[in-house]
Short mmCIF file of N, CA and C in Angstrom, two decimals:
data_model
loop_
_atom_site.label_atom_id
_atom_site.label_comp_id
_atom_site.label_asym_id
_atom_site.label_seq_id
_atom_site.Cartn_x
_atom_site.Cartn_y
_atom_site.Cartn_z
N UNK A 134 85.89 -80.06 112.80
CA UNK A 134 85.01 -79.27 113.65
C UNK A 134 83.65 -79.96 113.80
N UNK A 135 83.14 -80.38 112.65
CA UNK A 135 81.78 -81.36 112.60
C UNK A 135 81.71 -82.62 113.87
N UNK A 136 83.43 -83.12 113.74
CA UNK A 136 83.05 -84.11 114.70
C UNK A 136 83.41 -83.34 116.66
N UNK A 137 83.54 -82.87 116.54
CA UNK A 137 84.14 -81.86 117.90
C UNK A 137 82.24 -81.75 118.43
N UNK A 138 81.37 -80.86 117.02
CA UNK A 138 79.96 -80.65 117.40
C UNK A 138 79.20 -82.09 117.81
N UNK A 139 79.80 -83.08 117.16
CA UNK A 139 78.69 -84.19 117.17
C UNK A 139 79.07 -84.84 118.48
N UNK A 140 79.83 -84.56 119.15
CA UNK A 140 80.89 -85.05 120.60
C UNK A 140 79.72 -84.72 121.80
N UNK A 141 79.77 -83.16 121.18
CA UNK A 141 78.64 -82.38 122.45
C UNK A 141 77.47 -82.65 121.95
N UNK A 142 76.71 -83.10 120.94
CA UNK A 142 75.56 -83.53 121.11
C UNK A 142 75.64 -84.76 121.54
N UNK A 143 76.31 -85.44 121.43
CA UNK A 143 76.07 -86.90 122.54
C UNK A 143 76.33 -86.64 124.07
N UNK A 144 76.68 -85.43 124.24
CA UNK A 144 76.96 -85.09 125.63
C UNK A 144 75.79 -84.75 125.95
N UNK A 145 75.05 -83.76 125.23
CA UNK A 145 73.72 -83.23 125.79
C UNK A 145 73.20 -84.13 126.01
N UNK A 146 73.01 -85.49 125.30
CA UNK A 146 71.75 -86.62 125.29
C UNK A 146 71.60 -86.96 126.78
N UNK A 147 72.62 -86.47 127.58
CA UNK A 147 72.85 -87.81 128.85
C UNK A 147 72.45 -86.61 129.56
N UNK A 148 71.73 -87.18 130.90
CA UNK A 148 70.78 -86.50 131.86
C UNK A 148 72.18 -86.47 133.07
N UNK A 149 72.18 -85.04 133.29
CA UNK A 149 73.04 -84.65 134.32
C UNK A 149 72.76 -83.83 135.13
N UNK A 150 71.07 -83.79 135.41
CA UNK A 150 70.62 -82.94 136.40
C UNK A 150 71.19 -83.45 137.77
N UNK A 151 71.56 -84.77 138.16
CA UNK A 151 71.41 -84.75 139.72
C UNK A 151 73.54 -84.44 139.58
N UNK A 152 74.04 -84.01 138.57
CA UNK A 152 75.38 -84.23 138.63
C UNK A 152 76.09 -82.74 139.25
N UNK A 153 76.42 -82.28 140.01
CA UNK A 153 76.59 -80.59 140.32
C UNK A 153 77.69 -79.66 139.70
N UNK A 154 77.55 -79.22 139.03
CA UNK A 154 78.25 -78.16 138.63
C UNK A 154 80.04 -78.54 139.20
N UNK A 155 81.35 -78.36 138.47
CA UNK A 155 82.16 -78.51 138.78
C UNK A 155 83.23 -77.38 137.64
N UNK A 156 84.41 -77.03 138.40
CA UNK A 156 85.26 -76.22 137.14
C UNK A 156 86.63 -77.66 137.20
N UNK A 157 87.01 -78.48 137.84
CA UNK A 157 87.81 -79.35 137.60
C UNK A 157 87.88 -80.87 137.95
N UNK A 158 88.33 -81.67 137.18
CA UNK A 158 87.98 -82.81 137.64
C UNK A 158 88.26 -83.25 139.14
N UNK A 159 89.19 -83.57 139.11
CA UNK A 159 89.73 -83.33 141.31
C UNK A 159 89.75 -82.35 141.82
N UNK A 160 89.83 -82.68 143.01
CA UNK A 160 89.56 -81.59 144.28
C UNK A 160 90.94 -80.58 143.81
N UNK A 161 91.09 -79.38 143.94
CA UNK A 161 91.94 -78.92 144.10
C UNK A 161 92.04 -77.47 144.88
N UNK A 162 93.28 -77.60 145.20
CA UNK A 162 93.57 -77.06 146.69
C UNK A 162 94.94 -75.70 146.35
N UNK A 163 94.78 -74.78 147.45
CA UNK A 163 95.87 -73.67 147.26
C UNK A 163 96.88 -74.11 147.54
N UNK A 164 98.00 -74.39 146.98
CA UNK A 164 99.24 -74.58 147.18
C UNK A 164 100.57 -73.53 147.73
N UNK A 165 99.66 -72.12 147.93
CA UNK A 165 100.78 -71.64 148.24
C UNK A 165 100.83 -71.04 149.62
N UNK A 166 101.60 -70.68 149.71
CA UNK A 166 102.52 -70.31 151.16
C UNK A 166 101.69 -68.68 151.88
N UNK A 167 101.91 -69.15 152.65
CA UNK A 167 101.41 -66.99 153.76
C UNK A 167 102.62 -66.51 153.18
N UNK A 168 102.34 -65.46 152.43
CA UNK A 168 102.98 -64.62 152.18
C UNK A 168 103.58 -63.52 153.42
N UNK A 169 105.10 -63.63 153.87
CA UNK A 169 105.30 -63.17 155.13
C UNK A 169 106.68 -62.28 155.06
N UNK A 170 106.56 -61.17 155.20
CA UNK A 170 108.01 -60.33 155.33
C UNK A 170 109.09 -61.07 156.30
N UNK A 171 110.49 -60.32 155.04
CA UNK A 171 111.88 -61.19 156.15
C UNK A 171 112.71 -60.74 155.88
N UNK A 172 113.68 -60.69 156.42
CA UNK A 172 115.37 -60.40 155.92
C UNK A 172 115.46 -60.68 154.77
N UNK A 173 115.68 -60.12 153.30
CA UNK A 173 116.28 -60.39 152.73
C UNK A 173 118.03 -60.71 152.52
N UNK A 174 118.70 -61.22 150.98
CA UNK A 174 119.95 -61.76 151.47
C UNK A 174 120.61 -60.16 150.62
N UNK A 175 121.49 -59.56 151.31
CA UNK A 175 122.42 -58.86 150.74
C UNK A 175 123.14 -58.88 149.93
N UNK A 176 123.86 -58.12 149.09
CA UNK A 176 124.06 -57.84 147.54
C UNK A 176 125.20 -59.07 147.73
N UNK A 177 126.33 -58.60 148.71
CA UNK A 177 127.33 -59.65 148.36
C UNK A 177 126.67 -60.88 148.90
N UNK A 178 126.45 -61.74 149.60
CA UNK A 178 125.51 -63.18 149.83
C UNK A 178 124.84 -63.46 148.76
N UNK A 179 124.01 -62.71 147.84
CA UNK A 179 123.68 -62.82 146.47
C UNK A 179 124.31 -63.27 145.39
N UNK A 180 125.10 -62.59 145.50
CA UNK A 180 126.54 -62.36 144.30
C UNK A 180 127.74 -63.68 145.14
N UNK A 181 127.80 -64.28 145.87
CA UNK A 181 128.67 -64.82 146.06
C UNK A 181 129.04 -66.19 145.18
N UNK A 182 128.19 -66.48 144.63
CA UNK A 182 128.49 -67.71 143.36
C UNK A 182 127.91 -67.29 142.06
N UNK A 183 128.27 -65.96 142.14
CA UNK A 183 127.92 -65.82 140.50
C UNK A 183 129.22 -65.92 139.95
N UNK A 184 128.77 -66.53 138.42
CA UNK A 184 130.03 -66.98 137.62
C UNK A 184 131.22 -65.84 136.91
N UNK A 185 130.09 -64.33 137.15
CA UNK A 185 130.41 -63.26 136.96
C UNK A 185 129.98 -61.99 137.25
N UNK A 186 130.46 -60.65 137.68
CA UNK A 186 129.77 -59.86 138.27
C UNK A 186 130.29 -58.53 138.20
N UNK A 187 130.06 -57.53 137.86
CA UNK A 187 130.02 -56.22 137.89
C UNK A 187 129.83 -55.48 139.22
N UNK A 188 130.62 -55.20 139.75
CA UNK A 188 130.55 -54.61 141.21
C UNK A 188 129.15 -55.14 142.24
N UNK A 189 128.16 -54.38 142.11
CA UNK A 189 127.40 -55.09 142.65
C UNK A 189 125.88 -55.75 142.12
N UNK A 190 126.51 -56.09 141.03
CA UNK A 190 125.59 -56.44 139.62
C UNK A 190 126.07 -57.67 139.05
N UNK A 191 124.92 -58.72 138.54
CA UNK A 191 125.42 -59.85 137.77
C UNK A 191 125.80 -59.49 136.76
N UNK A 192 127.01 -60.36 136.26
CA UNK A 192 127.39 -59.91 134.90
C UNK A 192 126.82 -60.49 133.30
N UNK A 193 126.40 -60.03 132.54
CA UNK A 193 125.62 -61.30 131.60
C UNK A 193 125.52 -60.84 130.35
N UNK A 194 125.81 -61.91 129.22
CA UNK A 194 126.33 -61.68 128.15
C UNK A 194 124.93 -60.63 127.26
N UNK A 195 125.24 -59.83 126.71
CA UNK A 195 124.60 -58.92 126.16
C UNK A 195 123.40 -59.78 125.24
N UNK A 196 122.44 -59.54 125.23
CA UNK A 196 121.61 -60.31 124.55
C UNK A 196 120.55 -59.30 123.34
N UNK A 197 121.20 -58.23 123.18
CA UNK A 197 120.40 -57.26 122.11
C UNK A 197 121.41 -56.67 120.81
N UNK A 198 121.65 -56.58 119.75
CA UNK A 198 123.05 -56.08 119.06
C UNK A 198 122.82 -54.84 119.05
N UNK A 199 123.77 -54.36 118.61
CA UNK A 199 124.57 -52.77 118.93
C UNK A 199 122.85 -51.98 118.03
N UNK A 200 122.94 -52.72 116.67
CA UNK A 200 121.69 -51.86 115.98
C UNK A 200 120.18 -51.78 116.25
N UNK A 201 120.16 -52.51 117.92
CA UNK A 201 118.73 -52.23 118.25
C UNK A 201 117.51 -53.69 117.76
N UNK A 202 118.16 -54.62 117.18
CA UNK A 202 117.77 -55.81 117.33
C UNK A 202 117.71 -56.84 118.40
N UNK A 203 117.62 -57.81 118.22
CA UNK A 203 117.33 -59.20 119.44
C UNK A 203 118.24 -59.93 118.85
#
């Protein structure tokens, strides 16, 4: 921890008034999409390559035991 403190006092030493304020090193940019309503795909088009399935439900191996554990 001593040397972590002695890191930022050599940081303070250095004059960074003309340097402006930043939260990341590169530019960074929104990557995501317009969020836009659509057709979704229907139960069977969904279900059509599942490896297993319960009427109109994936089928999938139980992952909790009978006594309420993980």
């Amino acid at each position: 921890l001593s040397a972590i403190v002695g890191y930022i006092d050599q940081l303070s030493a250095l004059d960074t008034t003309s340097v402006p304020p930043t939260t990341h090193a590169a530019a960074v940019r929104d990557v995501f999409r317009e969020d836009v309503e659509r057709d979704s795909f229907g139960s069977e088009a969904s279900l059509r390559n599942a490896p297993r399935r319960a009427g109109a439900f994936f089928e999938v191996p139980k992952v909790l035991d009978p006594d309420g554990g993980a």
